[in-house]
PDB file of C-alpha atoms in Angstrom:
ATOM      1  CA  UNK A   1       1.922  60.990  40.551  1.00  0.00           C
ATOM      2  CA  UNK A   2       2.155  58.537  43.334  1.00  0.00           C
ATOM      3  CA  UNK A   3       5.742  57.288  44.655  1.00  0.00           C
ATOM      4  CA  UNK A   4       4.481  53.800  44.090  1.00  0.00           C
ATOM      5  CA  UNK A   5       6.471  51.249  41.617  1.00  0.00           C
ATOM      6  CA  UNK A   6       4.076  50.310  38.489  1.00  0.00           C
ATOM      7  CA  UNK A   7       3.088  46.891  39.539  1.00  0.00           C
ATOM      8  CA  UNK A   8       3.043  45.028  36.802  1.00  0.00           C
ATOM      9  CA  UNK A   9       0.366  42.160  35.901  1.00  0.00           C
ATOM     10  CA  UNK A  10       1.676  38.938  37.107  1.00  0.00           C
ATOM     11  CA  UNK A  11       2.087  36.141  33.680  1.00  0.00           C
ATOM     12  CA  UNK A  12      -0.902  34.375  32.460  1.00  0.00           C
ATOM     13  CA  UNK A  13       0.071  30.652  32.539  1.00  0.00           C
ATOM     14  CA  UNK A  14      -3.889  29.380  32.677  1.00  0.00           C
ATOM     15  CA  UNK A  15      -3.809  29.051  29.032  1.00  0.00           C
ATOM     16  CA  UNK A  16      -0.448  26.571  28.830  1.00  0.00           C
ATOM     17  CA  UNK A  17      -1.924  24.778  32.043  1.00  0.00           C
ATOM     18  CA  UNK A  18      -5.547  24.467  30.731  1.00  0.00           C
ATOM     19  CA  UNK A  19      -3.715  23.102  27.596  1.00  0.00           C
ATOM     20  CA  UNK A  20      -1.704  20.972  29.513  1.00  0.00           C
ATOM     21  CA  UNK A  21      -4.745  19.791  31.784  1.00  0.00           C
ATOM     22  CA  UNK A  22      -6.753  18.781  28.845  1.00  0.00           C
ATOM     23  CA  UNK A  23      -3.813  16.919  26.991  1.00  0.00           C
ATOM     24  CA  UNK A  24      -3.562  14.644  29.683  1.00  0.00           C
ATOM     25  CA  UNK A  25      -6.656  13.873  30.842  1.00  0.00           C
ATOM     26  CA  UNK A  26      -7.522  13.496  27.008  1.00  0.00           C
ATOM     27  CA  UNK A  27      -4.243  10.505  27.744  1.00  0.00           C
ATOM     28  CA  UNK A  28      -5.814   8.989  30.563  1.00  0.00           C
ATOM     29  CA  UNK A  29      -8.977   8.576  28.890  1.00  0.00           C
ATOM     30  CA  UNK A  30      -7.717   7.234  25.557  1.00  0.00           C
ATOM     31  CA  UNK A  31      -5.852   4.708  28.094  1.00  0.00           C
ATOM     32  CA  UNK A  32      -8.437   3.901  29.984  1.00  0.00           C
ATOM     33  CA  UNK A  33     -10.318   2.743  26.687  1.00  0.00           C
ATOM     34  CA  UNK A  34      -7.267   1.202  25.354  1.00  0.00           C
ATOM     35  CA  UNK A  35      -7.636  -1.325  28.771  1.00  0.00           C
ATOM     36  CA  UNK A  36     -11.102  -1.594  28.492  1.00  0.00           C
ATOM     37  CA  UNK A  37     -11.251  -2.892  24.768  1.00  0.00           C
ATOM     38  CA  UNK A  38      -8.478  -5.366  25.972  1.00  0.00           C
ATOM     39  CA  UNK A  39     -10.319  -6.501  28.342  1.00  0.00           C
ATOM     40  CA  UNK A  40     -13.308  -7.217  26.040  1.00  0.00           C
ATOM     41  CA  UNK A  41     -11.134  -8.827  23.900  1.00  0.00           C
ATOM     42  CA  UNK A  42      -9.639 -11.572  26.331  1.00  0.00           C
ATOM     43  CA  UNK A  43      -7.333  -9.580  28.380  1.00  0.00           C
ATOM     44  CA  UNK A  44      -3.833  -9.679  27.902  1.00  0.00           C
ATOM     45  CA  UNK A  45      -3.135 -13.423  28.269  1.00  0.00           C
ATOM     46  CA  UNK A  46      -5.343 -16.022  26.316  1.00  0.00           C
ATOM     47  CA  UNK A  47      -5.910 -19.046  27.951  1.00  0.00           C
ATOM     48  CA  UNK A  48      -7.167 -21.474  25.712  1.00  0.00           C
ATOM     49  CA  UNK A  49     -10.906 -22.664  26.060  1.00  0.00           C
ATOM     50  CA  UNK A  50     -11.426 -26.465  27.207  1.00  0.00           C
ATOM     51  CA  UNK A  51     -10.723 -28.558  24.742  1.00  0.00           C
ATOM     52  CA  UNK A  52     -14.507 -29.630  23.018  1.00  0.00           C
ATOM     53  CA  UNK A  53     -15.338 -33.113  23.737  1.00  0.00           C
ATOM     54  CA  UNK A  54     -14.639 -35.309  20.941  1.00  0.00           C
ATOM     55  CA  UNK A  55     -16.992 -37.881  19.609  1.00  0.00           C
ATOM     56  CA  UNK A  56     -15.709 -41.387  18.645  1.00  0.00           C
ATOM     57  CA  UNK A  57     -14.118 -41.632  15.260  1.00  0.00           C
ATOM     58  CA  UNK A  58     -16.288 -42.584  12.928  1.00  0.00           C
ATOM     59  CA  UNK A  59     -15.039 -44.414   9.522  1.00  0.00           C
ATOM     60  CA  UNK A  60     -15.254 -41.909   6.388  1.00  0.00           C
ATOM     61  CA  UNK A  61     -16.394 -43.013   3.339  1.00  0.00           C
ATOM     62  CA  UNK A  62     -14.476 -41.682   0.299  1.00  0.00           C
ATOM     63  CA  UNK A  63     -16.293 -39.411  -1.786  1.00  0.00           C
ATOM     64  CA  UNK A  64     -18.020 -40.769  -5.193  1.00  0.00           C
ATOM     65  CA  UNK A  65     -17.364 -37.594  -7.481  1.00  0.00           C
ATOM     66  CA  UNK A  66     -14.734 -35.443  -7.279  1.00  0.00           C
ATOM     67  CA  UNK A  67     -16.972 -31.920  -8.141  1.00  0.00           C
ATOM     68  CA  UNK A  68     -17.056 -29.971  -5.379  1.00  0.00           C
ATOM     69  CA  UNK A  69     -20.892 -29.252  -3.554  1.00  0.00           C
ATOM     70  CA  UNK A  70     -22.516 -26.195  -5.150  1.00  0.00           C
ATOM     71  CA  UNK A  71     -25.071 -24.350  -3.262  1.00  0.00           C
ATOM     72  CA  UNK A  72     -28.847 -25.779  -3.917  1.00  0.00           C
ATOM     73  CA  UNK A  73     -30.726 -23.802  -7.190  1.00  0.00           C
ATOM     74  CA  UNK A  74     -27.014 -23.276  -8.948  1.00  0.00           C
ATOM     75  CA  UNK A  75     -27.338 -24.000 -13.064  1.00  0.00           C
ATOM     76  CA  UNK A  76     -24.004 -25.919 -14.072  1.00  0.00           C
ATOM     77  CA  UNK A  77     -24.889 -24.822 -17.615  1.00  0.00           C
ATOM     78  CA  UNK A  78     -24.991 -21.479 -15.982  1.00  0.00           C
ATOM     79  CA  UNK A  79     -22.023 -21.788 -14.730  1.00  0.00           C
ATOM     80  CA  UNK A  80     -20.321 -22.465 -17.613  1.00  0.00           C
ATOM     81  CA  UNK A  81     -21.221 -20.130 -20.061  1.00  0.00           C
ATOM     82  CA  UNK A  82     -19.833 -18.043 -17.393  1.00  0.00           C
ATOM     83  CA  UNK A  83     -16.829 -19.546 -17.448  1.00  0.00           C
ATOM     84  CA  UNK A  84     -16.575 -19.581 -20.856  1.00  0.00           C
ATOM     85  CA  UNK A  85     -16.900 -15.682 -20.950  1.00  0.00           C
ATOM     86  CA  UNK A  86     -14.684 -15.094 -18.058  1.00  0.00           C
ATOM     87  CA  UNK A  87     -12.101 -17.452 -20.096  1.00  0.00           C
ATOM     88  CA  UNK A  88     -12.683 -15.005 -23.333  1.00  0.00           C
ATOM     89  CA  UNK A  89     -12.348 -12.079 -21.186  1.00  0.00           C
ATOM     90  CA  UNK A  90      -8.897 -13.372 -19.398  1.00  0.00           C
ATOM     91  CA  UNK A  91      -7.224 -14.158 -22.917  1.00  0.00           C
ATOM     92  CA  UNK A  92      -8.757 -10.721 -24.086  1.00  0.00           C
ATOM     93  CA  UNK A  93      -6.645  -8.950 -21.178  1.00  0.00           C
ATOM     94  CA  UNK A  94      -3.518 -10.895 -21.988  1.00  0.00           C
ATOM     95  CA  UNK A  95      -3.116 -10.353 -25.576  1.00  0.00           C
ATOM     96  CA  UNK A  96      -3.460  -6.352 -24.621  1.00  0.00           C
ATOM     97  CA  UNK A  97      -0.760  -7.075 -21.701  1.00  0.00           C
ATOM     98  CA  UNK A  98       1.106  -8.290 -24.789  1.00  0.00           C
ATOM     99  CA  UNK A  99       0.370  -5.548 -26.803  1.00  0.00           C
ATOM    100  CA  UNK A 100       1.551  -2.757 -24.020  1.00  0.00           C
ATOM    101  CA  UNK A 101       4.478  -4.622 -23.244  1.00  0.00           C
ATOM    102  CA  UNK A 102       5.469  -4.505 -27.158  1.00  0.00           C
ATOM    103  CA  UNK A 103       4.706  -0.907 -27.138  1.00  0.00           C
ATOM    104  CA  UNK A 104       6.992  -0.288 -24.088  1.00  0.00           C
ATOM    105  CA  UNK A 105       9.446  -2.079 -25.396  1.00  0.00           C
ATOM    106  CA  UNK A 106       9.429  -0.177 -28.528  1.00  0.00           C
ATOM    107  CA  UNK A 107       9.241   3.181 -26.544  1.00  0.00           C
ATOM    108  CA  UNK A 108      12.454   2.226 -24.867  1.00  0.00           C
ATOM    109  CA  UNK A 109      14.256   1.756 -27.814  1.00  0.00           C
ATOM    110  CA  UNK A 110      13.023   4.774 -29.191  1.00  0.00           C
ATOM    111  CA  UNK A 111      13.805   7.282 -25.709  1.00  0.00           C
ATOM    112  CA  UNK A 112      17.579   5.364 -26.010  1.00  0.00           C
ATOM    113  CA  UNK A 113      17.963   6.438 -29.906  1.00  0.00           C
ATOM    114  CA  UNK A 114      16.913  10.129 -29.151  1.00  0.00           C
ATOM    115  CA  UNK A 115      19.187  10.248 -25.903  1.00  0.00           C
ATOM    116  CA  UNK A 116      22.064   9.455 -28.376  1.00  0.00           C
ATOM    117  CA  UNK A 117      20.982  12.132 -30.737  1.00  0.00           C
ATOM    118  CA  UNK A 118      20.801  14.519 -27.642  1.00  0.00           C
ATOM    119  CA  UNK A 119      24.390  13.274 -27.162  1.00  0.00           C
ATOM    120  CA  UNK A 120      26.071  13.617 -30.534  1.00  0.00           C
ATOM    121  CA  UNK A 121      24.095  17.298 -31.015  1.00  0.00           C
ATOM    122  CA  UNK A 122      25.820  18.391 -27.493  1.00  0.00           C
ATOM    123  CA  UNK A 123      28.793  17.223 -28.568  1.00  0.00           C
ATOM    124  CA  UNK A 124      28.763  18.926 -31.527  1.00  0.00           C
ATOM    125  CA  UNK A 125      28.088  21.792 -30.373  1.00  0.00           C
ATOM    126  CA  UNK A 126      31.157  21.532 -27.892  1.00  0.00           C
ATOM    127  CA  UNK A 127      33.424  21.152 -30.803  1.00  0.00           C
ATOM    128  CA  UNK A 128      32.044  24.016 -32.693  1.00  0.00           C
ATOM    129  CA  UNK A 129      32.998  26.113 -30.192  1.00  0.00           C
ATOM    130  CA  UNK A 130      36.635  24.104 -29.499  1.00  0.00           C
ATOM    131  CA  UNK A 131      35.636  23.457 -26.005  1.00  0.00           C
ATOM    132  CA  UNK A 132      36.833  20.405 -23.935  1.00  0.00           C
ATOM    133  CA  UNK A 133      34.182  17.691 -23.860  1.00  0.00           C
ATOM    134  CA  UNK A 134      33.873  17.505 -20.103  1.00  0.00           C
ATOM    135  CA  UNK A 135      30.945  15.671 -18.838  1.00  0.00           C
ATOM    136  CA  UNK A 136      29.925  14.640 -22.521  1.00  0.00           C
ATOM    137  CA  UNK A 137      33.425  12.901 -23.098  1.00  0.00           C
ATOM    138  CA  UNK A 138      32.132   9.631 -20.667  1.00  0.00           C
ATOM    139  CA  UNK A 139      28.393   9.397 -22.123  1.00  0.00           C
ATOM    140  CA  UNK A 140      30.413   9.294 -25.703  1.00  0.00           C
ATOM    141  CA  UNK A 141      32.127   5.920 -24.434  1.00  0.00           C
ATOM    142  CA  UNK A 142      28.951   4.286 -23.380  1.00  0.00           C
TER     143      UNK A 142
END
């Protein structure tokens, strides 16, 4: 055996500073094309483009008809049968909106009627057993 202290292996720190290397520069780039896009975009402050010259006013003329332009080749017959059948399908979706709202309203009532059965069963029970109402005594008032 030699009279020599065990030397021991000094720490490994290149993993945490490889880590640590590659966090930041991963930072600096996602900065770097942070600034760039905003510098595409306009930079930071927008001034606003000169104004467009403006040509002399002219006089309108008010409109003849009051149907607003459709794009060349459209069928106005077309276009309302379409209508029409949208119109069917809208009061088709409101009388079921009716119909679920009725059903949710009965639902309700029913869910409040069974949590008073629940009730009057539990309390009941309580008295069967000549027990102090506790808890139930307050949901028996409501």
């Amino acid at each position: 055996m030699s009279d020599e202290p065990f030397a021991s292996e000094p720490p490994r720190r290149t993993l945490f500073r490889n880590s640590n290397l590659i966090g930041g520069l991963a930072f600096l780039g996602g900065v770097i094309v942070t600034l760039g896009a905003v510098q595409l975009g306009g930079g930071f402050s927008r001034v606003p483009a000169a104004p467009a010259p403006v040509a002399a006013p002219v006089a309108q003329q008010p409109q003849q008809n009051s149907i607003p332009a459709v794009p060349p080749g459209t069928d106005i017959a077309t276009l309302n049968a379409r209508e029409t059948m949208l119109a069917g399908k809208l009061d088709l979706l409101e009388m079921r909106i009716r119909d679920v709202d009725g059903s949710a309203r009965n639902a309700a009532g029913y869910a409040t009627q069974a949590e008073r059965l629940m009730i009057a069963f539990a309390v009941r029970r309580v008295v069967e057993r000549g027990q102090p109402l506790g808890a139930l005594e307050n949901q028996l008032r409501a």
